[in-house]
Backbone as ProteinMPNN parsed JSONL, in Angstrom:
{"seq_chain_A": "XXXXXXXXXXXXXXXXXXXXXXXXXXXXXXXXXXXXXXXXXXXXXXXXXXXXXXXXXXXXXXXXXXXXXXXXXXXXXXXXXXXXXXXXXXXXXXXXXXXXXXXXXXXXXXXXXXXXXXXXXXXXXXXXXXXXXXXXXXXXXXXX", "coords_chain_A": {"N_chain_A": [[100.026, 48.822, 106.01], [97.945, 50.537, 105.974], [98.814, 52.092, 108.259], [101.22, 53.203, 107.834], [100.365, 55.797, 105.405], [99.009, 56.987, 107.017], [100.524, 57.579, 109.362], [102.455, 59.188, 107.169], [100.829, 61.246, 106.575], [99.844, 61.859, 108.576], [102.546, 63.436, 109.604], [102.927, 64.915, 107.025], [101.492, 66.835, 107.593], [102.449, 68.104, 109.847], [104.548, 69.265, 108.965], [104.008, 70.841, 107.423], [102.235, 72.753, 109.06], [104.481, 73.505, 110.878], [105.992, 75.094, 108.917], [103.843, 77.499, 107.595], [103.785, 78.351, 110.69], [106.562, 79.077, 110.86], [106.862, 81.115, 108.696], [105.039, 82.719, 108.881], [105.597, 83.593, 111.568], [108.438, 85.4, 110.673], [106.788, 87.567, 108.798], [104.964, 88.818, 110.802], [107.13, 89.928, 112.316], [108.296, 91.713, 110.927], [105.756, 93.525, 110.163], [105.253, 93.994, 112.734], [107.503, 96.249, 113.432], [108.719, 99.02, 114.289], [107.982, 102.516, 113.168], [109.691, 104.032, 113.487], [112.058, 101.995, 113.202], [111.865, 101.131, 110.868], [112.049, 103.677, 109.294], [114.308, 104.598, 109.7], [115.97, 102.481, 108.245], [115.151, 102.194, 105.953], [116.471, 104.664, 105.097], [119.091, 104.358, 105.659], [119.701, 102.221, 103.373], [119.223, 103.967, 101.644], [120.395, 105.814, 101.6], [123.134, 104.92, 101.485], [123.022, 104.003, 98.681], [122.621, 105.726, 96.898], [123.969, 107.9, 97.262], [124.567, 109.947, 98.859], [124.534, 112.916, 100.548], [125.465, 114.242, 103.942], [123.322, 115.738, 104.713], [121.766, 115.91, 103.322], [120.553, 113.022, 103.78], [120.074, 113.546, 106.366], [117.756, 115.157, 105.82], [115.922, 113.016, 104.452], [115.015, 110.99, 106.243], [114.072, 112.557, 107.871], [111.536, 112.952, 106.465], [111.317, 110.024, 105.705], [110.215, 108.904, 107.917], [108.026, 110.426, 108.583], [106.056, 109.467, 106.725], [106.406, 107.042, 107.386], [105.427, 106.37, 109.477], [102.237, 107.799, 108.86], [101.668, 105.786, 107.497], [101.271, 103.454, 108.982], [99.783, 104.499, 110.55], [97.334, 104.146, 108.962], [97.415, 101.349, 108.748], [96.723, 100.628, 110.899], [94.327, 101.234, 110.89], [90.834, 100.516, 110.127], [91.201, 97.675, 107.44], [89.372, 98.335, 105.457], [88.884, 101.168, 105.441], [90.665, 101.981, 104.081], [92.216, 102.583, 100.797], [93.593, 101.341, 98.499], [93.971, 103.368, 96.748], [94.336, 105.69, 97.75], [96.711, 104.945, 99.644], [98.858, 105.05, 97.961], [98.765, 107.784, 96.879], [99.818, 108.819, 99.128], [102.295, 107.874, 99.092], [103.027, 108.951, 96.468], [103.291, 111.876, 97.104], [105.197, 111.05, 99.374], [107.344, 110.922, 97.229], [107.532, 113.024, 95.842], [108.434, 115.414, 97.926], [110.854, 114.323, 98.596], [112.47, 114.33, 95.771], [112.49, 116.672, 96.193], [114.719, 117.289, 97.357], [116.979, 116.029, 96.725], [119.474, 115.685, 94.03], [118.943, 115.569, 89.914], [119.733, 113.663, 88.793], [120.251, 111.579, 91.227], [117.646, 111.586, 92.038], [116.456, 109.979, 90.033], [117.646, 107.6, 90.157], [116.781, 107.116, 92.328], [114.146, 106.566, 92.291], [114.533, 104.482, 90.201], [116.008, 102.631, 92.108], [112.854, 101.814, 94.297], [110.864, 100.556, 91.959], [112.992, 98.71, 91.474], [113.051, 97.52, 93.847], [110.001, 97.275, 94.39], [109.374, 95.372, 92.418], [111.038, 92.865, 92.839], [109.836, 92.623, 95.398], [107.15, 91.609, 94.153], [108.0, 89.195, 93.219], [108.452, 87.904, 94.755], [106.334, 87.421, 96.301], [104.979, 86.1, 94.042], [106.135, 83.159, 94.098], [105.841, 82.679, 96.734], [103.298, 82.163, 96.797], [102.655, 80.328, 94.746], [104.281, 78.544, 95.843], [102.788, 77.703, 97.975], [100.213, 76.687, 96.599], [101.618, 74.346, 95.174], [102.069, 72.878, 97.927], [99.636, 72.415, 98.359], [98.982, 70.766, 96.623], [100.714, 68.585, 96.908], [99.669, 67.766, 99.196], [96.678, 67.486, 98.895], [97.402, 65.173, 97.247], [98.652, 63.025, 98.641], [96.313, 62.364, 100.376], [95.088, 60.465, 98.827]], "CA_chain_A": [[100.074, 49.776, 104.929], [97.436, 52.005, 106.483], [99.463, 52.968, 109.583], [101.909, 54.373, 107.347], [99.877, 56.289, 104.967], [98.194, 57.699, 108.023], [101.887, 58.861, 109.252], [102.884, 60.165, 105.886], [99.898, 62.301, 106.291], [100.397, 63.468, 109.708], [104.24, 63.917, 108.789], [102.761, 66.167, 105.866], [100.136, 68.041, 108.192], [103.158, 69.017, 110.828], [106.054, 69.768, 108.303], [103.153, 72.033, 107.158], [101.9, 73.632, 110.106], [105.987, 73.939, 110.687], [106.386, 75.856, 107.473], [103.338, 78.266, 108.326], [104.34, 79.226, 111.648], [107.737, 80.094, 110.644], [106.699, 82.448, 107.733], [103.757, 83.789, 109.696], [106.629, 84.395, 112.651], [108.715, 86.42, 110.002], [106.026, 88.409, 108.412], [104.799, 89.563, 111.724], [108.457, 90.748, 112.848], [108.911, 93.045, 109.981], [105.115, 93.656, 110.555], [105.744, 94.612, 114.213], [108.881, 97.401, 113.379], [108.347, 100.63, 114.391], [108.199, 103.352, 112.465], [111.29, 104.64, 113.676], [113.073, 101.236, 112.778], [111.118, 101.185, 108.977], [112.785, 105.135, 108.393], [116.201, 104.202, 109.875], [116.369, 100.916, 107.83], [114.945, 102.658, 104.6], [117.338, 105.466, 105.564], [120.599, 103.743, 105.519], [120.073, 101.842, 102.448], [118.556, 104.788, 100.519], [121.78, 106.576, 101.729], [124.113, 104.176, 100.53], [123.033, 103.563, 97.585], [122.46, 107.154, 96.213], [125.714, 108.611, 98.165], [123.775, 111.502, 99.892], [125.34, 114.177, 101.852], [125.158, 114.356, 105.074], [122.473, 116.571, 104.769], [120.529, 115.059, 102.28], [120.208, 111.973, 104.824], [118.942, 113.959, 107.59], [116.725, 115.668, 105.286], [115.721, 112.038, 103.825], [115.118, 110.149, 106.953], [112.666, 113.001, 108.466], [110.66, 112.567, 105.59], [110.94, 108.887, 105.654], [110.045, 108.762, 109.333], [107.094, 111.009, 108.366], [105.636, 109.078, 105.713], [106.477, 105.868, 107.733], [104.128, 106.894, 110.606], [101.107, 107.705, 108.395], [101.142, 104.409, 106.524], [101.485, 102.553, 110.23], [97.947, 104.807, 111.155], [96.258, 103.114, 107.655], [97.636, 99.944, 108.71], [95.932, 100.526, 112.332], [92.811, 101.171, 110.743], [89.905, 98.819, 109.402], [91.276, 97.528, 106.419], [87.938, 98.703, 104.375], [88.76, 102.626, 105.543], [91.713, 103.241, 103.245], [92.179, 102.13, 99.479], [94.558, 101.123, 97.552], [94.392, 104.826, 95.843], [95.001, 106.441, 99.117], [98.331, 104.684, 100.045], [99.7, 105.489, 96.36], [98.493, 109.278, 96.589], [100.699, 109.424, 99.81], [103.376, 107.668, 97.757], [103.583, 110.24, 95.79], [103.253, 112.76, 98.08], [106.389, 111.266, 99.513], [107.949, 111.241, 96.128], [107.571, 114.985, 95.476], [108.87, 115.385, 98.859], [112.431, 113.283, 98.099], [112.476, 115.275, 94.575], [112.686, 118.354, 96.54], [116.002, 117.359, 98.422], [117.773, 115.161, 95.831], [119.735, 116.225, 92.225], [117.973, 114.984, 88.919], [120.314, 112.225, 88.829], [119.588, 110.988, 92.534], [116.354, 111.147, 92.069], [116.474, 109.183, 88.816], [118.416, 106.242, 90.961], [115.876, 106.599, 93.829], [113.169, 105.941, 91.429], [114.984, 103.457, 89.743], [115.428, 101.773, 93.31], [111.927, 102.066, 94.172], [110.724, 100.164, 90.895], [113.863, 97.463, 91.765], [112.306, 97.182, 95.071], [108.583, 96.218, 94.028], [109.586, 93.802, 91.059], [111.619, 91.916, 93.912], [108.805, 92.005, 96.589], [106.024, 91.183, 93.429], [107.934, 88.004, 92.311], [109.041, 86.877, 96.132], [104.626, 86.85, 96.324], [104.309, 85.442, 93.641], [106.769, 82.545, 94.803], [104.908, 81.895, 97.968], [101.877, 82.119, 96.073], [103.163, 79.084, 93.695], [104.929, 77.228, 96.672], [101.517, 77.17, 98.745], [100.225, 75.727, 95.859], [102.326, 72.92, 95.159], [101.931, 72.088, 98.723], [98.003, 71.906, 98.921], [98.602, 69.791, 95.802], [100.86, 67.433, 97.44], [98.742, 67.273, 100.487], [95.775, 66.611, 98.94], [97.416, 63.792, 96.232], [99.089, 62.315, 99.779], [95.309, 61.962, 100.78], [94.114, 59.711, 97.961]], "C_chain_A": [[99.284, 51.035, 105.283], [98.185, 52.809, 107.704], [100.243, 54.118, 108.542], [101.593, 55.31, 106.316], [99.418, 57.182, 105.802], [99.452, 58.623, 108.654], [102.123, 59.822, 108.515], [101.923, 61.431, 106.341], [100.005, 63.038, 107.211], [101.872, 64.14, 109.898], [103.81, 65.307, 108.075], [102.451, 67.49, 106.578], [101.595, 69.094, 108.87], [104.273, 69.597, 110.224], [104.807, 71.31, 107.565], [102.843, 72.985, 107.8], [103.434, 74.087, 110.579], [106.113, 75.203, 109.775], [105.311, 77.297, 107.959], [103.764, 79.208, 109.482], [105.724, 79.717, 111.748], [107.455, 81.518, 109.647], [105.857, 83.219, 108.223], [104.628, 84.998, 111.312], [107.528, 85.774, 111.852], [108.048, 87.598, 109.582], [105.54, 89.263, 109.69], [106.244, 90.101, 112.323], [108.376, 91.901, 111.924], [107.588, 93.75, 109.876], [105.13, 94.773, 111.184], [106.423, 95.728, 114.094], [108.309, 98.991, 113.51], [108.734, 101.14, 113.667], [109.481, 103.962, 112.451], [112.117, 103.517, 112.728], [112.777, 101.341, 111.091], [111.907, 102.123, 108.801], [114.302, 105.022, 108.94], [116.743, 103.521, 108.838], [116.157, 101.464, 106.145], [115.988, 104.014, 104.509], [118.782, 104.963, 104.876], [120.485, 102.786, 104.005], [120.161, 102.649, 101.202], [119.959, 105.695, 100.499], [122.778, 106.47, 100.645], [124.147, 104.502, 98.934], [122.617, 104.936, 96.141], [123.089, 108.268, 96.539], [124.93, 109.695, 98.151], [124.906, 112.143, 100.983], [124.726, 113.485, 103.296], [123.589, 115.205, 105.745], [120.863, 116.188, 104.445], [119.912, 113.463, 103.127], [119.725, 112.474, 106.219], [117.921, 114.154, 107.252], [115.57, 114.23, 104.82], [115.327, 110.959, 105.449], [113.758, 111.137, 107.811], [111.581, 112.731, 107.528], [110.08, 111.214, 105.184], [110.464, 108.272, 106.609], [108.14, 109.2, 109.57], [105.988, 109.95, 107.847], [105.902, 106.873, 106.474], [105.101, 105.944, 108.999], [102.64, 107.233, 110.144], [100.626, 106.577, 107.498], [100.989, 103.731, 107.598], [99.935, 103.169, 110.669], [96.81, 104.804, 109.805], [96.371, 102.378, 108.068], [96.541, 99.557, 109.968], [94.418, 100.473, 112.033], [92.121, 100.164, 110.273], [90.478, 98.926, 108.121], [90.185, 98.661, 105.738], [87.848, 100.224, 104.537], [89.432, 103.487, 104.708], [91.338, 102.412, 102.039], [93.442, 102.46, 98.995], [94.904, 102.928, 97.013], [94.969, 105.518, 96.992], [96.314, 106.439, 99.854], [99.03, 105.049, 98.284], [99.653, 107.247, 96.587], [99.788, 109.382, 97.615], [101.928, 108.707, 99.355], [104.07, 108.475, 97.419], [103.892, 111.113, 96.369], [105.302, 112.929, 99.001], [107.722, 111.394, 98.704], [107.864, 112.731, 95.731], [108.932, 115.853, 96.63], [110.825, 115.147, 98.838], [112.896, 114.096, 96.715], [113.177, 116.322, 94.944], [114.39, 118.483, 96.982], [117.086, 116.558, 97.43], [118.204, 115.892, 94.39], [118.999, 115.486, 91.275], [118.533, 113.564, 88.985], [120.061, 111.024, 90.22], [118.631, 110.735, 92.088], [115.826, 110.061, 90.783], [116.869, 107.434, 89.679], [117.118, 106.191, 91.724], [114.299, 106.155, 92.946], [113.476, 104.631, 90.772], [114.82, 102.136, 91.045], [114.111, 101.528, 93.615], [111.19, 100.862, 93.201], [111.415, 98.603, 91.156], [112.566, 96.566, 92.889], [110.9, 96.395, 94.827], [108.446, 95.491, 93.139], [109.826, 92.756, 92.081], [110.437, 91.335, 94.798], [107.376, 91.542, 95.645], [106.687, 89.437, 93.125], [108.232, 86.809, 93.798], [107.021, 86.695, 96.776], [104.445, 86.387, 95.584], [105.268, 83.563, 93.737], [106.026, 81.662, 96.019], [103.769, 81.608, 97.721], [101.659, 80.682, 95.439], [103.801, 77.977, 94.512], [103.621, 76.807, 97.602], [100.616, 76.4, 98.004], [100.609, 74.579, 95.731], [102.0, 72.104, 96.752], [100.665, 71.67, 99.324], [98.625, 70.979, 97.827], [98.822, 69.038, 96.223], [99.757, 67.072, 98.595], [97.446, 66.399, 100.01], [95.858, 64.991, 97.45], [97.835, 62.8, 97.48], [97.143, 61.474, 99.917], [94.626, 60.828, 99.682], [94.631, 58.021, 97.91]], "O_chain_A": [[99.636, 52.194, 105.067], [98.051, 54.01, 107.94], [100.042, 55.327, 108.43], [102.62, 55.938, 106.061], [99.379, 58.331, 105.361], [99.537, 59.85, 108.588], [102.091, 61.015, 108.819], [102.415, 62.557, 106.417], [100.177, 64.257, 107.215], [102.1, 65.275, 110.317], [104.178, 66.439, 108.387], [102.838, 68.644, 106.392], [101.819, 70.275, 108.606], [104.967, 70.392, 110.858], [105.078, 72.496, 107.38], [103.053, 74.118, 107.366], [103.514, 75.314, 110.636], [106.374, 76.299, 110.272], [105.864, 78.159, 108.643], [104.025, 80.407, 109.392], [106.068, 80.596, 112.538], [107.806, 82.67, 109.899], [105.908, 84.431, 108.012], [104.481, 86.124, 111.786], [107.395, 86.929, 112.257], [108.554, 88.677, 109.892], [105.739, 90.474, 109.6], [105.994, 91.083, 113.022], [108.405, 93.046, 112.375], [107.827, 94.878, 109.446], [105.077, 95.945, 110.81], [105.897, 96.563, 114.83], [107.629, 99.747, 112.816], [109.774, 100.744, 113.142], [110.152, 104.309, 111.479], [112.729, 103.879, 111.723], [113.648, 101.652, 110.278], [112.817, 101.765, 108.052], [115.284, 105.476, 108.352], [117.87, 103.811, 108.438], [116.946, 101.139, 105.258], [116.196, 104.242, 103.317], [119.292, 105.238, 103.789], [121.608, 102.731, 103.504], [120.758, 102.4, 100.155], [120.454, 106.164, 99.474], [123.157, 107.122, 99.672], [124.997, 105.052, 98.234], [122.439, 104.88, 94.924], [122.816, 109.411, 96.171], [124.761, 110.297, 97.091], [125.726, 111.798, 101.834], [123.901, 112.61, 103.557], [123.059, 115.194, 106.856], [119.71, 116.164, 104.877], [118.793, 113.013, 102.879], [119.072, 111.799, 107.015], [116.958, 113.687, 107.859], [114.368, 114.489, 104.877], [115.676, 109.811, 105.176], [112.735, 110.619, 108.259], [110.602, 112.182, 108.032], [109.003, 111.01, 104.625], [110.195, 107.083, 106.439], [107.299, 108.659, 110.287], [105.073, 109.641, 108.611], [105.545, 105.823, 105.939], [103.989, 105.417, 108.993], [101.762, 106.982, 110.97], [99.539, 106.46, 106.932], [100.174, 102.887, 107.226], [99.042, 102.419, 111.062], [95.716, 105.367, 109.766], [95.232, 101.926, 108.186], [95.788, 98.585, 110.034], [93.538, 99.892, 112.669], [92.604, 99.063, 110.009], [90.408, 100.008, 107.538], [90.498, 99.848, 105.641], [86.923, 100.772, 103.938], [89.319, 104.687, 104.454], [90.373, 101.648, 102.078], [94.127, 103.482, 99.052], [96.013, 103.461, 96.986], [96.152, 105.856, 97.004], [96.886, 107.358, 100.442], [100.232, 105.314, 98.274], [100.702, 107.863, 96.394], [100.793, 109.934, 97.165], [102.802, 109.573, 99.314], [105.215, 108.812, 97.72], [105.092, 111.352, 96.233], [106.115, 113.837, 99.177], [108.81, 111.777, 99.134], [108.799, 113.145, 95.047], [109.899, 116.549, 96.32], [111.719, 115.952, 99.096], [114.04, 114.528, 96.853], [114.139, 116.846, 94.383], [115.089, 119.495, 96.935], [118.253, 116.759, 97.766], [117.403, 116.56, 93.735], [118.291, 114.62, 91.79], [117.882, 112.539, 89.192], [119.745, 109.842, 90.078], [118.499, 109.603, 91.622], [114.751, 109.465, 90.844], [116.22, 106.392, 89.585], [116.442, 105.162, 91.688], [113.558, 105.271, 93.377], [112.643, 103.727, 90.827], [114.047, 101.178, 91.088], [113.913, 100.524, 92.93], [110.848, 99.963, 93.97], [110.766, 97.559, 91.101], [111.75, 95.648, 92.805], [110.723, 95.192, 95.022], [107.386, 94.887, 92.976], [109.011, 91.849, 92.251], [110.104, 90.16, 94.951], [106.45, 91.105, 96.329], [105.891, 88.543, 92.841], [108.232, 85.581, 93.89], [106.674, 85.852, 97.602], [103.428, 85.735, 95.821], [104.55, 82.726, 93.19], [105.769, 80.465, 96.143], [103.156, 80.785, 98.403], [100.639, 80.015, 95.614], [103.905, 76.809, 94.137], [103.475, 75.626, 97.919], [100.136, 75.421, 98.576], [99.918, 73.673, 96.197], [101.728, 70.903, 96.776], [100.472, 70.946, 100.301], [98.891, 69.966, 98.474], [97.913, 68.225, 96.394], [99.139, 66.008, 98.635], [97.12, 65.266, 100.364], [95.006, 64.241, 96.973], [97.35, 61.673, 97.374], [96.868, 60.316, 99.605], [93.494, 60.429, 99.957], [93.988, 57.198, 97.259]]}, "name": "protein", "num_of_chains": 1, "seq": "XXXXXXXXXXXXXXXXXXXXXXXXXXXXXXXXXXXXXXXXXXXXXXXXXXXXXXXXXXXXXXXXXXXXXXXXXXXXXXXXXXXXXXXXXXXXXXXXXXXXXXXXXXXXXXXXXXXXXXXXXXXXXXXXXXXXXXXXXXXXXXXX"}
């Protein structure tokens, strides 16, 4: 009875450490992406989905290229150098920016997107937040 309790547990440990190093592999890929790939990739969807000229997507892709490159030299730095207020100011900054090149209605959508966007990436943390949970719980009810 103890052998297999003692399995179960190292079963648990490695389907765990499994789980980890896959999501830790993901997060560092999209991590990793150059700036270039970040304003291409935010580029083409921002395109799409707010039918931009031809123009308006060149114009929209230097600016997102821009603004991708100074959040990548916060990221480089010591955590403890920037603040939370500091990545929002340039935020905005690039929101004024996007304003300038877009009709009222665009820019209404691209805000709207925007807004979509961080509901999605707030509830897909709080998700992993709630599944890492559950799985210390099991782990440590396995242990008893």
């Amino acid at each position: 009875m103890k052998t297999l309790k003692s399995t179960l547990q190292i079963l648990s440990l490695f389907s765990i450490l499994l789980w980890s190093c896959q999501s830790t592999a993901q997060r560092s890929k999209i991590r990793n992406a150059s700036p270039e790939d970040i304003a291409t990739k935010q580029t083409k969807y921002q395109s799409k989905r707010l039918d931009l000229s031809d123009n308006q997507t060149k114009q929209l892709k230097s600016i997102n290229l821009k603004y991708a490159k100074e959040l990548e030299a916060y990221r480089e730095k010591d955590k403890s150098e920037h603040s939370y207020e500091e990545v929002q100011t340039l935020k905005q900054k690039q929101n004024q920016e996007v304003k300038a090149i877009l009709s009222e209605e665009q820019y209404q959508q691209y805000i709207a997107l925007k807004n979509e966007n961080q509901e999605r990436l707030k509830k897909r943390r709080e998700k992993r937040m709630k599944k890492g949970q559950n799985n210390q719980k099991q782990f440590q009810n396995q242990g008893k």
